[in-house]
Coordinates of N, CA and C in Angstrom, one line a residue:
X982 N 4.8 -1.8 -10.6 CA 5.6 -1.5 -9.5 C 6.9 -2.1 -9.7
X983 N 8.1 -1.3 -9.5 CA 9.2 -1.6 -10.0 C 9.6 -2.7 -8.8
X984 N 9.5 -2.3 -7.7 CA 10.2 -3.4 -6.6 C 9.5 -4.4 -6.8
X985 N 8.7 -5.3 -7.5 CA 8.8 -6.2 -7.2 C 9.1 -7.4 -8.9
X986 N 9.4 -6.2 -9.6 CA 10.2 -6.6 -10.7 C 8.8 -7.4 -12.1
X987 N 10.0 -7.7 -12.9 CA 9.0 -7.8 -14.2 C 8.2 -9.6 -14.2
X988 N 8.9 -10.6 -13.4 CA 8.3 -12.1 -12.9 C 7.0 -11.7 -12.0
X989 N 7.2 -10.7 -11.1 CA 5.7 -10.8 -10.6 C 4.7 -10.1 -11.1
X990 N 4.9 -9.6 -12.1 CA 3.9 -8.6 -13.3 C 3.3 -9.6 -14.4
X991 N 4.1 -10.6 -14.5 CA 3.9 -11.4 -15.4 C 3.2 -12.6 -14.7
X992 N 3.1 -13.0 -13.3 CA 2.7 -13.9 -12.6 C 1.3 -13.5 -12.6
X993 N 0.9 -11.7 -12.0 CA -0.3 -11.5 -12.2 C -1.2 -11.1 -13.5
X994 N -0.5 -10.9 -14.4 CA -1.0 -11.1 -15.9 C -1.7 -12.6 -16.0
X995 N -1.2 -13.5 -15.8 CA -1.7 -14.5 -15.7 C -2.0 -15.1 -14.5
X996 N -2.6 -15.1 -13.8 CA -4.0 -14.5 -12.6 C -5.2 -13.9 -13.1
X997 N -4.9 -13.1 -14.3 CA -6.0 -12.6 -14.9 C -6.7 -13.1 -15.7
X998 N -6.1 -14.6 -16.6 CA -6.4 -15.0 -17.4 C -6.7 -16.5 -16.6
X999 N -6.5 -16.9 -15.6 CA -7.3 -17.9 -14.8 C -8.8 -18.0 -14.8
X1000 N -9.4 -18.8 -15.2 CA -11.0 -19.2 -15.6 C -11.6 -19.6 -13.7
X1001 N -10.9 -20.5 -13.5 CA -11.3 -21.0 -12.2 C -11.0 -20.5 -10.9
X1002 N -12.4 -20.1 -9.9 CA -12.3 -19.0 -9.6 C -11.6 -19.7 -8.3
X1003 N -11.5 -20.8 -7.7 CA -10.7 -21.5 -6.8 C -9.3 -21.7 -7.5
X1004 N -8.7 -22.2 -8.1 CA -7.3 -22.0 -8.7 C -6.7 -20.4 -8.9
X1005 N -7.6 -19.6 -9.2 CA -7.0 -18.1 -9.3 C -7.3 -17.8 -7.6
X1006 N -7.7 -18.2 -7.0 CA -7.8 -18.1 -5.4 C -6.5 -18.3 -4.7
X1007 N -6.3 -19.5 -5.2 CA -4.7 -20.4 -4.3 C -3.6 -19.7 -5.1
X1008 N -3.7 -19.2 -6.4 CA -2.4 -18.8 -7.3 C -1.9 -17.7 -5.9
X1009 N -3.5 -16.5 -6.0 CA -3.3 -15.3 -5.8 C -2.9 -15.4 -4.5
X1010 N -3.1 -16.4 -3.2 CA -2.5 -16.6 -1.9 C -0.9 -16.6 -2.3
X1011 N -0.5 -18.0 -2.8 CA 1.1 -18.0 -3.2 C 2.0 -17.0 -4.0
X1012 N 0.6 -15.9 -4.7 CA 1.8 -14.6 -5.0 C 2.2 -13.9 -4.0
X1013 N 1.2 -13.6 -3.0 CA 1.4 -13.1 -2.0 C 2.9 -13.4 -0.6
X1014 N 2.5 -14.6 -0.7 CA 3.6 -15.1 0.4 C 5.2 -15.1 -0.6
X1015 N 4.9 -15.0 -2.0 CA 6.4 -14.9 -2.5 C 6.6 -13.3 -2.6
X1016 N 5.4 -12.7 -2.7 CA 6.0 -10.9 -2.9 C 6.3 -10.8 -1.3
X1017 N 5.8 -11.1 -0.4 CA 6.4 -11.0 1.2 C 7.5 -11.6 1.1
X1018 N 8.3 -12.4 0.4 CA 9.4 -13.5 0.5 C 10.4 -12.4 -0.1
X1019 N 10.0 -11.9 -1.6 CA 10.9 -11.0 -2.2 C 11.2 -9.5 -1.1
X1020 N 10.2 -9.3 -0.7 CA 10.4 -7.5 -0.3 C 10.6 -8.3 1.7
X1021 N 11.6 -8.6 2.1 CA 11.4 -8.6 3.5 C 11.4 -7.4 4.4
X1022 N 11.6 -6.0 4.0 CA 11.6 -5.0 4.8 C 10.0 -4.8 4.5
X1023 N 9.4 -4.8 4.4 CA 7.6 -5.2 4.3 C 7.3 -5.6 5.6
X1024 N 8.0 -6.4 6.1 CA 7.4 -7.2 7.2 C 8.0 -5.9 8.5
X1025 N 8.7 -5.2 8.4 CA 8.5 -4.2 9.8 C 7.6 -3.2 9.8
X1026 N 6.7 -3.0 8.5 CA 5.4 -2.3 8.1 C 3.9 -2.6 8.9
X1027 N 3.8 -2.2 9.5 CA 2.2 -2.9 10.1 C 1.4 -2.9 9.4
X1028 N 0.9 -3.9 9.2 CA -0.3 -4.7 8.3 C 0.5 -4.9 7.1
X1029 N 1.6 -5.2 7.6 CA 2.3 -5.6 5.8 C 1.6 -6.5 4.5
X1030 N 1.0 -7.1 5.1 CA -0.3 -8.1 4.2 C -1.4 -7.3 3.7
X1031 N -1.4 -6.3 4.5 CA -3.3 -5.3 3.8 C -2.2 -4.8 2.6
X1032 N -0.7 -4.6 2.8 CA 0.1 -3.5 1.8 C 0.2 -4.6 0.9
X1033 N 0.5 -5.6 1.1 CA 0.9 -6.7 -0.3 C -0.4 -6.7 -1.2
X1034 N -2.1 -6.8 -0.4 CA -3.0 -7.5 -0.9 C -3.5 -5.7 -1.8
X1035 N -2.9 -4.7 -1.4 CA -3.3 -3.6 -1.8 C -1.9 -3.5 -3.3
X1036 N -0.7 -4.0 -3.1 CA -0.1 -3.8 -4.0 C -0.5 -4.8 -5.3
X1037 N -1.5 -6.2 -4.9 CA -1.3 -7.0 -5.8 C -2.5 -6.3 -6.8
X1038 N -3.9 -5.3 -6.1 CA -4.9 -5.4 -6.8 C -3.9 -3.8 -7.6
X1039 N -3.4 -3.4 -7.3 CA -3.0 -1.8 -7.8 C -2.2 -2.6 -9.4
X1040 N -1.3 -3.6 -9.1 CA -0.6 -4.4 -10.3 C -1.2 -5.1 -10.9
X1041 N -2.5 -5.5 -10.8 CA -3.8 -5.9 -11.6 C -4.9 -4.9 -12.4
X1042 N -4.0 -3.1 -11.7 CA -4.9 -2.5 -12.6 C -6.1 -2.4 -12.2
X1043 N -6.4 -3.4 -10.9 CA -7.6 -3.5 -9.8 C -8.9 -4.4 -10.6
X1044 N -8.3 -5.2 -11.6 CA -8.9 -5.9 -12.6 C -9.5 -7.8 -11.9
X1045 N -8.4 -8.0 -10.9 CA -8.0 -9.0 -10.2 C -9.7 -9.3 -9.5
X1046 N -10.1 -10.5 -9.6 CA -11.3 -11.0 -8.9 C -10.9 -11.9 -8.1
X1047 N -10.3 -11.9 -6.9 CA -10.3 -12.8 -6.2 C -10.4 -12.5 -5.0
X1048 N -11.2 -13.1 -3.5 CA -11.4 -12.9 -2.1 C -10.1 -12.1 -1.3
X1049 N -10.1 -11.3 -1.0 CA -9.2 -10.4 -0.1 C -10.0 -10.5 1.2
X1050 N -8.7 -10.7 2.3 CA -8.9 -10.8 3.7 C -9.1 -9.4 4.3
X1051 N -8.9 -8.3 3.0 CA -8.6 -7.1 3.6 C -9.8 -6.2 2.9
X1052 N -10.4 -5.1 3.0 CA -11.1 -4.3 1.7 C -10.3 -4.3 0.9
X1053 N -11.3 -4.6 -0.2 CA -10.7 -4.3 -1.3 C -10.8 -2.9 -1.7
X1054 N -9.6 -2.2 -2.2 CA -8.9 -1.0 -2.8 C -9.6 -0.6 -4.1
X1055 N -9.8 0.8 -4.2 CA -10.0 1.2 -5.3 C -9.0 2.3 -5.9
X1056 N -9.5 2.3 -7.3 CA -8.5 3.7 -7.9 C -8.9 5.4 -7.4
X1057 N -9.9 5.8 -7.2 CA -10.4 6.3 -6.2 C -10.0 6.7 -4.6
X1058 N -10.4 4.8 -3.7 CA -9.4 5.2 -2.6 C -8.0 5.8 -2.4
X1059 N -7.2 5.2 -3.3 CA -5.5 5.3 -3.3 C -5.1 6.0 -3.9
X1060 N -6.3 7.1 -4.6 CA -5.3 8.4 -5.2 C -6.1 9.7 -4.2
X1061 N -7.0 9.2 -4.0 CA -7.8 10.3 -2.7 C -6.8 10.9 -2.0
X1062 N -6.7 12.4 -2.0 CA -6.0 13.2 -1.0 C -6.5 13.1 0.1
X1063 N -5.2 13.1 1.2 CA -5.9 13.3 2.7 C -6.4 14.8 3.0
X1064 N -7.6 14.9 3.9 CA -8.2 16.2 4.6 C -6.9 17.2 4.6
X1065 N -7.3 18.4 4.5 CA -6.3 19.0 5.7 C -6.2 19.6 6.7
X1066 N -5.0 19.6 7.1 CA -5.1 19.4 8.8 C -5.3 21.2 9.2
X1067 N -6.0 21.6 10.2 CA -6.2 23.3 10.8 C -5.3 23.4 11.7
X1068 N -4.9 24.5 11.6 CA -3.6 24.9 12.5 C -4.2 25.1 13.4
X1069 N -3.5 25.1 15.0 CA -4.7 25.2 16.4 C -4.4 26.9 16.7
X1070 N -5.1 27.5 17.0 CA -5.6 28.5 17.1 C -5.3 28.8 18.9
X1071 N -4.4 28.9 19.3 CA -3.5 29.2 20.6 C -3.1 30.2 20.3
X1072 N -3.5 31.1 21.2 CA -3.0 32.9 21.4 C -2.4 32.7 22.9
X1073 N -2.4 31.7 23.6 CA -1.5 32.0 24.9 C 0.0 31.7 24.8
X1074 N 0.1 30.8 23.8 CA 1.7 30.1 23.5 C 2.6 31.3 22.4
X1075 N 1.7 32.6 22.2 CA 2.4 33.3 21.4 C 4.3 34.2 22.0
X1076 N 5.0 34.1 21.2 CA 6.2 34.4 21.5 C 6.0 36.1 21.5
X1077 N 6.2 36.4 22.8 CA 6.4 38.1 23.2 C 7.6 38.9 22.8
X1078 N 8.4 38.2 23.5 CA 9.9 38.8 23.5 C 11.1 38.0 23.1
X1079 N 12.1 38.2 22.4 CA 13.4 37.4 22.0 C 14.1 37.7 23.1
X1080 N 14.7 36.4 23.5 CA 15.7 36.7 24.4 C 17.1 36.1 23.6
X1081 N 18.0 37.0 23.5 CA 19.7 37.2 22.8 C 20.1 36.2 23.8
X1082 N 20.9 35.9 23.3 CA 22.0 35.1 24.2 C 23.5 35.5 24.0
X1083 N 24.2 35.9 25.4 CA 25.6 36.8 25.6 C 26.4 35.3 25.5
X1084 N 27.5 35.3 24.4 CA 28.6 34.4 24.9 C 29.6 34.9 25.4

């Protein structure tokens, strides 16, 4: 992900190569509060934190083992197309007549 540049790509590259599963725990908290630190227009997003913890497993390639406060994301979930939507079916709101307008 380009916004949050090539230091946090390389932060979680090495996240991934952390053995201990409490140390890769506290890393993966303090990437989080510095990718909130870098992107502050994040924070007028509701649930800007489910979006961080969903951008950090997407930039891990969803490879990342560590506890999420949120569900954890799949490649699956986040390419899933949404339903689609049915037009409503109203025959009373149909347009009869144009009315012109004289200037």
């Amino acid at each position: 992900m380009k916004e949050y540049g090539r230091n946090i790509q390389k932060m979680v590259q090495y996240l991934l190569t952390i053995e201990d599963a409490d140390h890769r725990q506290a890393n993966a908290m303090a990437l989080i509060e510095l990718m909130g630190t870098l992107n502050p227009h994040l924070r007028n997003v509701e649930d800007f934190r489910h979006k961080l913890w969903d951008h950090l497993f997407l930039i891990s390639d969803f490879k990342l083992d560590v506890e999420s406060p949120y569900p954890i994301p799949t490649r699956e979930t986040l390419r899933r197309k949404p339903e689609r939507l049915g037009y409503p079916k109203n025959t009373r709101g149909t347009v009869t007549s144009v009315k012109t307008w004289k200037w």
